[in-house]
CSV table of C-alpha atoms in Angstrom, one decimal:
chain,number,residue,atom,x,y,z
A,122,THR,CA,217.7,93.5,-132.2
A,123,VAL,CA,218.5,89.9,-132.8
A,124,SER,CA,216.1,87.1,-131.9
A,125,PHE,CA,217.4,83.6,-131.1
A,126,ASN,CA,215.4,80.4,-131.0
A,127,LEU,CA,217.8,77.9,-129.6
A,128,PRO,CA,216.2,74.6,-128.6
A,129,GLY,CA,217.0,73.6,-125.1
A,130,LEU,CA,218.1,77.1,-124.1
A,131,GLU,CA,217.1,77.8,-120.5
A,132,PRO,CA,216.7,81.2,-118.9
A,133,VAL,CA,219.8,83.1,-117.8
A,134,GLN,CA,222.0,81.3,-120.2
A,135,TYR,CA,225.0,83.1,-121.7
A,136,LEU,CA,225.7,83.3,-125.4
A,137,ARG,CA,229.1,84.4,-126.8
A,138,TYR,CA,229.2,85.4,-130.5
A,139,TYR,CA,231.7,87.0,-132.8
A,140,ILE,CA,231.4,90.0,-135.1
A,141,SER,CA,233.6,89.7,-138.2
A,142,THR,CA,234.0,90.7,-141.7
A,143,LYS,CA,234.2,88.2,-144.4
A,144,ASP,CA,236.9,85.7,-143.6
A,145,THR,CA,238.2,88.0,-140.8
A,146,ARG,CA,237.4,87.9,-137.1
A,147,ALA,CA,236.7,91.5,-136.0
A,148,SER,CA,235.6,91.4,-132.4
A,149,ILE,CA,234.1,89.4,-129.6
A,150,ALA,CA,230.9,90.3,-127.8
A,151,GLU,CA,229.0,88.6,-125.1
A,152,LEU,CA,225.2,88.9,-124.6
A,153,LEU,CA,223.3,88.3,-121.4
A,154,PHE,CA,219.8,86.9,-121.7
A,155,PHE,CA,217.7,88.1,-118.8
A,156,GLY,CA,215.3,85.8,-116.9
A,157,TYR,CA,215.2,83.6,-113.7
A,158,GLU,CA,218.1,81.6,-112.7
A,159,LEU,CA,217.6,77.8,-113.0
A,160,LEU,CA,218.9,76.1,-109.9
A,161,THR,CA,218.9,72.6,-108.6
A,162,PRO,CA,215.4,72.0,-107.2
A,163,SER,CA,214.8,72.0,-103.5
A,164,ALA,CA,214.0,68.8,-101.7
A,165,PRO,CA,210.3,67.7,-102.0
A,166,VAL,CA,208.3,67.1,-98.8
A,167,ALA,CA,207.4,63.5,-98.4
A,168,GLU,CA,203.9,62.9,-97.2
A,169,SER,CA,202.2,60.0,-95.4
A,170,ALA,CA,201.6,56.8,-97.3
A,171,THR,CA,198.1,55.9,-98.4
A,172,ASN,CA,196.3,52.8,-99.8
A,173,ILE,CA,198.2,50.6,-97.3
A,174,THR,CA,197.7,46.9,-97.8
A,175,SER,CA,199.6,43.7,-96.6
A,176,SER,CA,201.8,43.8,-99.7
A,177,GLY,CA,202.3,47.5,-100.5
A,178,PHE,CA,201.3,51.2,-100.2
A,179,THR,CA,201.2,54.4,-102.1
A,180,ALA,CA,204.2,56.7,-101.4
A,181,ASN,CA,203.3,60.5,-101.7
A,182,TRP,CA,205.3,63.7,-101.8
A,183,GLY,CA,204.7,67.4,-102.6
A,184,GLU,CA,205.3,69.0,-106.0
A,185,ARG,CA,208.4,71.3,-106.5
A,186,ASN,CA,208.7,74.1,-109.1
A,187,ARG,CA,211.2,73.8,-112.0
A,188,THR,CA,211.3,70.1,-111.5
A,189,GLU,CA,211.5,67.5,-114.3
A,190,GLY,CA,211.0,64.5,-112.2
A,191,TYR,CA,211.5,62.6,-108.9
A,192,ARG,CA,213.5,59.7,-107.7
A,193,ILE,CA,212.2,57.5,-104.9
A,194,THR,CA,214.0,55.1,-102.5
A,195,VAL,CA,212.3,52.6,-100.3
A,196,ALA,CA,214.2,50.8,-97.5
A,197,ARG,CA,213.6,48.5,-94.5
A,198,ASP,CA,215.7,50.7,-92.2
A,199,ILE,CA,215.7,54.4,-91.5
A,200,ASP,CA,219.3,54.8,-92.5
A,201,PHE,CA,218.5,53.3,-96.0
A,202,PHE,CA,221.2,50.6,-95.9
A,203,ASP,CA,218.7,47.8,-96.5
A,204,ARG,CA,217.0,49.1,-99.7
A,205,VAL,CA,214.1,47.3,-101.3
A,206,ASN,CA,214.9,45.7,-104.6
A,207,GLY,CA,213.4,47.7,-107.5
A,208,TYR,CA,212.9,50.8,-105.4
A,209,ASN,CA,216.5,52.1,-105.1
A,210,ASN,CA,216.6,55.7,-106.2
A,211,ILE,CA,214.2,54.9,-109.1
A,212,ASP,CA,213.2,57.6,-111.6
A,213,VAL,CA,209.3,57.8,-111.4
A,214,GLY,CA,208.9,60.8,-113.7
A,215,ASN,CA,207.1,64.0,-113.0
A,216,VAL,CA,204.5,62.6,-110.7
A,217,THR,CA,203.8,63.0,-107.0
A,218,SER,CA,202.9,59.4,-106.0
A,219,LEU,CA,204.1,55.9,-106.5
A,220,ASP,CA,202.4,52.5,-105.8
A,221,VAL,CA,205.0,50.4,-104.0
A,222,THR,CA,204.1,46.7,-104.4
A,223,GLY,CA,205.5,43.3,-103.7
A,224,LEU,CA,206.3,44.0,-100.0
A,225,ASP,CA,206.2,41.7,-97.1
A,226,PRO,CA,203.2,41.8,-94.8
A,227,ALA,CA,203.4,43.4,-91.3
A,228,THR,CA,206.7,45.0,-92.0
A,229,THR,CA,208.0,48.5,-91.4
A,230,TYR,CA,209.3,50.5,-94.4
A,231,PHE,CA,210.8,53.9,-95.0
A,232,TYR,CA,210.8,56.1,-98.1
A,233,ARG,CA,212.2,59.4,-99.2
A,234,ALA,CA,212.1,61.4,-102.4
A,235,ARG,CA,214.5,63.6,-104.5
A,236,ALA,CA,213.6,66.1,-107.2
A,237,TYR,CA,215.7,66.6,-110.3
A,238,ASN,CA,216.1,68.9,-113.4
A,239,ILE,CA,218.8,69.5,-115.9
A,240,VAL,CA,220.9,71.3,-113.4
A,241,GLY,CA,221.0,68.5,-110.9
A,242,THR,CA,219.2,66.5,-108.1
A,243,SER,CA,218.0,67.8,-104.8
A,244,ILE,CA,218.9,66.5,-101.5
A,245,ALA,CA,216.7,63.8,-100.0
A,246,SER,CA,213.3,64.7,-98.5
A,247,ASN,CA,212.2,64.0,-95.0
A,248,VAL,CA,211.7,60.3,-94.3
A,249,ILE,CA,208.3,58.7,-94.0
A,250,GLU,CA,207.8,55.5,-92.0
A,251,THR,CA,204.9,53.2,-92.7
A,252,SER,CA,204.1,49.6,-92.1
A,253,THR,CA,202.3,47.1,-94.3
A,254,LEU,CA,199.2,45.4,-92.9
A,255,LYS,CA,199.0,41.9,-91.6
A,256,ILE,CA,197.5,39.4,-94.1
A,257,ALA,CA,193.7,39.0,-93.7
A,258,GLN,CA,192.4,35.5,-92.9
A,259,ASP,CA,189.0,33.9,-92.5
A,260,ILE,CA,187.6,30.9,-90.8
A,261,SER,CA,185.6,28.1,-92.5
A,262,PHE,CA,183.3,26.5,-90.0
A,263,VAL,CA,180.4,24.4,-91.5
A,264,PRO,CA,177.1,24.2,-89.6
A,265,LEU,CA,176.9,21.5,-86.9
A,266,ASP,CA,174.6,18.5,-87.2
A,267,ASP,CA,172.1,18.1,-84.4
A,268,LYS,CA,173.2,15.6,-81.7
A,269,VAL,CA,171.3,13.5,-79.2
A,270,TYR,CA,172.1,13.4,-75.5
A,271,GLY,CA,174.4,10.5,-74.9
A,272,ASP,CA,176.2,10.8,-78.2
A,273,ALA,CA,180.0,10.3,-78.0
A,274,ALA,CA,182.3,13.3,-77.9
A,275,PHE,CA,183.4,14.5,-81.4
A,276,ASP,CA,186.0,16.8,-82.9
A,277,LEU,CA,185.2,20.2,-84.3
A,278,SER,CA,186.7,20.9,-87.7
A,279,ALA,CA,186.9,24.6,-88.4
A,280,THR,CA,189.9,25.8,-90.4
A,281,ALA,CA,191.6,29.1,-91.0
A,282,SER,CA,192.8,30.2,-94.4
A,283,SER,CA,196.1,31.1,-92.9
A,284,GLY,CA,196.6,27.5,-91.8
A,285,LEU,CA,196.9,28.6,-88.2
A,286,PRO,CA,195.2,26.5,-85.5
A,287,VAL,CA,191.6,27.4,-84.6
A,288,SER,CA,190.3,27.5,-81.0
A,289,TYR,CA,186.7,27.1,-79.8
A,290,LEU,CA,184.5,28.7,-77.2
A,291,SER,CA,181.2,27.2,-75.8
A,292,SER,CA,178.4,29.5,-74.8
A,293,ALA,CA,177.2,27.1,-72.2
A,294,ASP,CA,179.8,24.8,-70.6
A,295,THR,CA,177.1,23.0,-68.7
A,296,VAL,CA,175.6,21.9,-72.0
A,297,ALA,CA,178.7,21.2,-74.0
A,298,SER,CA,182.4,21.5,-72.9
A,299,ILE,CA,185.3,21.8,-75.2
A,300,SER,CA,188.9,20.6,-74.7
A,301,GLY,CA,191.2,21.5,-77.6
A,302,SER,CA,189.0,20.7,-80.5
A,303,THR,CA,187.0,18.0,-78.8
A,304,LEU,CA,183.4,18.7,-77.8
A,305,THR,CA,181.7,16.7,-75.0
A,306,ILE,CA,178.0,16.6,-74.6
A,307,LEU,CA,176.9,17.1,-71.0
A,308,ARG,CA,173.1,17.6,-71.3
A,309,ALA,CA,170.3,18.3,-73.7
A,310,GLY,CA,169.8,21.8,-74.8
A,311,SER,CA,171.2,24.4,-77.3
A,312,VAL,CA,174.6,25.9,-77.3
A,313,SER,CA,176.6,28.3,-79.6
A,314,ILE,CA,180.1,27.2,-80.6
A,315,THR,CA,182.5,30.0,-81.6
A,316,ALA,CA,185.6,29.3,-83.8
A,317,ILE,CA,188.4,31.8,-83.1
A,318,GLN,CA,191.8,32.5,-84.7
A,319,ASN,CA,193.7,35.4,-83.2
A,320,GLY,CA,196.4,35.7,-85.8
A,321,ASP,CA,200.1,36.1,-85.3
A,322,ALA,CA,203.0,38.3,-86.4
A,323,MET,CA,202.0,37.9,-90.1
A,324,TYR,CA,198.2,37.2,-90.0
A,325,ASP,CA,195.5,39.5,-88.7
A,326,THR,CA,192.8,38.3,-86.4
A,327,ALA,CA,190.0,36.5,-88.2
A,328,ALA,CA,186.4,37.3,-87.7
A,329,PRO,CA,184.9,34.7,-85.3
A,330,VAL,CA,182.4,32.3,-86.8
A,331,VAL,CA,179.5,31.0,-84.7
A,332,GLN,CA,177.6,27.8,-85.2
A,333,ASP,CA,174.6,26.6,-83.1
A,334,LEU,CA,174.4,23.1,-81.8
A,335,LEU,CA,171.1,21.5,-80.8
A,336,ILE,CA,171.3,18.5,-78.5
A,337,THR,CA,168.0,16.7,-78.3
A,338,PRO,CA,166.8,14.6,-75.4
A,339,LEU,CA,167.5,10.8,-75.6
A,340,GLU,CA,164.3,8.9,-76.2
A,341,LEU,CA,163.4,6.2,-73.8
A,342,MET,CA,161.0,3.3,-74.5
A,343,VAL,CA,158.7,1.7,-72.0
A,344,ASN,CA,159.1,-2.1,-72.0
A,345,GLY,CA,156.9,-4.9,-70.6
A,346,ALA,CA,153.8,-2.8,-70.0
A,347,VAL,CA,150.6,-4.9,-69.7
A,348,ALA,CA,147.0,-3.6,-69.3
A,349,GLU,CA,145.1,-5.8,-66.7
A,350,ASN,CA,141.6,-7.0,-67.2
A,351,LYS,CA,139.1,-5.8,-64.6
A,352,GLU,CA,135.6,-6.3,-63.4
A,353,TYR,CA,133.2,-3.5,-64.2
A,354,ASP,CA,133.5,-0.7,-61.6
A,355,GLY,CA,131.9,2.2,-63.4
A,356,SER,CA,135.2,4.0,-64.1
A,357,THR,CA,137.7,4.0,-67.0
A,358,ASP,CA,140.6,3.5,-64.6
A,359,ALA,CA,143.0,0.8,-65.8
A,360,LEU,CA,145.9,-1.0,-64.0
A,361,ILE,CA,149.2,-1.3,-65.8
A,362,SER,CA,151.8,-3.8,-64.7
A,363,GLY,CA,155.3,-4.6,-65.7
A,364,ALA,CA,156.2,-1.2,-67.2
A,365,ALA,CA,159.9,-0.3,-67.1
A,366,ILE,CA,162.3,1.9,-69.0
A,367,SER,CA,165.8,1.1,-70.3
A,368,GLY,CA,168.6,3.1,-71.9
A,369,VAL,CA,169.2,5.5,-69.1
A,370,LEU,CA,172.9,6.4,-68.9
A,371,PRO,CA,174.6,4.6,-65.9
A,372,SER,CA,175.3,7.8,-64.0
A,373,ASP,CA,171.9,9.4,-64.5
A,374,GLU,CA,168.9,9.4,-62.1
A,375,VAL,CA,165.6,8.9,-64.0
A,376,ILE,CA,162.4,7.5,-62.6
A,377,LEU,CA,159.3,6.3,-64.5
A,378,VAL,CA,156.2,8.0,-63.0
A,379,ASP,CA,152.5,6.8,-63.3
A,380,ALA,CA,153.8,3.5,-64.7
A,381,ASP,CA,150.9,1.6,-63.2
A,382,MET,CA,148.1,3.8,-64.4
A,383,GLY,CA,146.0,3.8,-67.5
A,384,GLN,CA,142.6,4.7,-68.9
A,385,PHE,CA,140.1,2.5,-70.7
A,386,ALA,CA,138.5,4.0,-73.8
A,387,GLN,CA,135.1,3.4,-72.1
A,388,ALA,CA,133.7,2.5,-68.7
A,389,ASP,CA,131.2,-0.1,-69.9
A,390,VAL,CA,131.8,-3.8,-70.3
A,391,GLY,CA,133.8,-4.8,-73.4
A,392,THR,CA,136.6,-6.9,-74.7
A,393,ALA,CA,140.0,-5.8,-76.1
A,394,LEU,CA,139.3,-2.3,-75.1
A,395,GLU,CA,142.0,0.2,-75.9
A,396,VAL,CA,143.9,1.4,-72.9
A,397,ALA,CA,145.8,4.7,-73.0
A,398,VAL,CA,148.6,5.7,-70.6
A,399,ALA,CA,150.3,9.0,-69.6
A,400,MET,CA,153.5,8.0,-68.1
A,401,SER,CA,156.2,10.6,-67.4
A,402,LEU,CA,159.8,10.9,-66.1
A,403,SER,CA,161.2,12.5,-63.0
A,404,GLY,CA,164.6,12.5,-61.4
A,405,ALA,CA,167.6,14.8,-61.4
A,406,ASP,CA,168.5,14.0,-65.0
A,407,SER,CA,165.0,13.5,-66.5
A,408,ALA,CA,165.3,16.7,-68.6
A,409,ASN,CA,167.9,14.9,-70.8
A,410,TYR,CA,165.3,12.3,-71.8
A,411,SER,CA,162.0,12.1,-73.6
A,412,LEU,CA,159.5,9.2,-73.1
A,413,VAL,CA,157.8,7.3,-75.9
A,414,GLN,CA,154.5,6.1,-74.5
A,415,PRO,CA,153.7,2.4,-74.9
A,416,GLY,CA,151.0,1.8,-77.5
A,417,GLY,CA,148.7,-1.0,-78.4
A,418,LEU,CA,147.6,-1.8,-74.9
A,419,THR,CA,144.2,-3.5,-74.6
A,420,ALA,CA,142.2,-5.2,-71.8
A,421,ASP,CA,138.7,-6.4,-71.0
A,422,ILE,CA,136.1,-5.1,-68.7
A,423,THR,CA,134.0,-8.0,-67.5
A,424,GLN,CA,130.5,-8.0,-65.9
A,425,LYS,CA,130.3,-7.4,-62.2
A,426,GLU,CA,128.5,-10.0,-60.1
A,427,LEU,CA,125.7,-8.8,-57.9
A,428,THR,CA,124.7,-10.6,-54.7
A,429,LEU,CA,120.9,-11.4,-54.3
A,430,THR,CA,119.6,-10.9,-50.8
A,431,ALA,CA,116.1,-11.3,-49.2
A,432,ALA,CA,114.8,-11.9,-45.7
A,433,ASP,CA,112.9,-15.0,-46.9
A,434,ALA,CA,113.2,-15.9,-50.5
A,435,SER,CA,111.1,-19.1,-50.3
A,436,ARG,CA,108.5,-19.7,-53.0
A,437,GLU,CA,105.8,-19.7,-50.4
A,438,ALA,CA,106.8,-16.3,-49.1
A,439,CYS,CA,106.8,-14.9,-52.5
A,440,GLU,CA,103.3,-16.2,-53.4
A,441,ALA,CA,101.9,-15.1,-50.1
A,442,ASN,CA,103.2,-11.6,-50.5
A,443,PRO,CA,103.1,-10.2,-54.0
A,444,ASP,CA,104.9,-7.1,-52.8
A,445,PHE,CA,107.9,-9.1,-51.6
A,446,MET,CA,111.1,-7.3,-52.6
A,447,ILE,CA,114.4,-8.8,-53.6
A,448,ASP,CA,117.6,-6.8,-52.8
A,449,TYR,CA,120.9,-6.8,-54.7
A,450,GLU,CA,124.3,-5.9,-53.3
A,451,GLY,CA,127.3,-4.8,-55.3
A,452,PHE,CA,126.1,-1.9,-57.4
A,453,VAL,CA,128.7,0.8,-58.1
A,454,ASP,CA,128.6,4.6,-58.3
A,455,GLY,CA,125.1,4.9,-57.0
A,456,GLU,CA,123.6,2.5,-59.6
A,457,ASP,CA,120.5,0.5,-58.5
A,458,GLU,CA,118.1,-2.1,-59.8
A,459,SER,CA,117.0,0.2,-62.6
A,460,VAL,CA,120.1,-0.6,-64.6
A,461,LEU,CA,119.0,-4.3,-64.6
A,462,THR,CA,115.6,-3.3,-66.0
A,463,GLU,CA,117.3,-1.2,-68.6
A,464,ALA,CA,119.5,-4.1,-69.5
A,465,ALA,CA,116.5,-6.4,-69.7
A,466,GLU,CA,114.8,-4.1,-72.1
């Protein structure tokens, strides 16, 4: 029995050797080493791509026995005429996947695999079709500053990382309308503005970004209001004259209510008494406005004159009748002569 250890010798290889005497060839013999026959590997089975991004994917295929490695080809067409540079029948070694990078976004690609060993290379595997993803994009839309009813229209300024134009949507067209990127204020209130970018053949749809906009009512001042002095009447009612508002937009209907009414701080006689007012607004467009009440109003309450009455107020009549009574006219709110006595005391 002869043992051979020949590096690189594969199963079912044939060895021819010669039996001879010294310096003389005697005969030729041929030995057969038994084992399995080494053939060209069968084609691997290509499997679906994984880890798909906008610039690449991982190509996958099944393992084959008696295989030393695999060759991979990636193309842009199913007939493999338009092959991707760097991925044309490349030797990837004895692995079963390959990260394919540097591809175009939103593009369809095809790949196939071949197995090889020292005998030869298999036929191509089945073809796998896959498409890279669109490029992700996002929207930058900063919070909106509060506005006041009557402010001029202004441009919205959201931007997309793709550079594609951004469109806008108002949650309440009666509060704020949008044309293109220009927002026009229609009335006081709150509204949500959504920035939208739907993408294109290369870029994916961006996540919408919403910003809230608060439109506060326009303040109106009361001009020309004057508190009128009055004679004591037992009440705190005050009369206001000359009150008017300005600043209402030309097309709006706003009316000043209770413009002639006020309240003294007290009912009794006094000078420079504070007068408070509680004016308000009405009209179809009054909700778009707020009213600043006029302040610093003062007025006087003067003494009320009483009228002295008697049937006979002569001195003689008074002396002759100690019980003679004098009447007064002009008391208010049920007051009588007792208030005069209290005042005298």
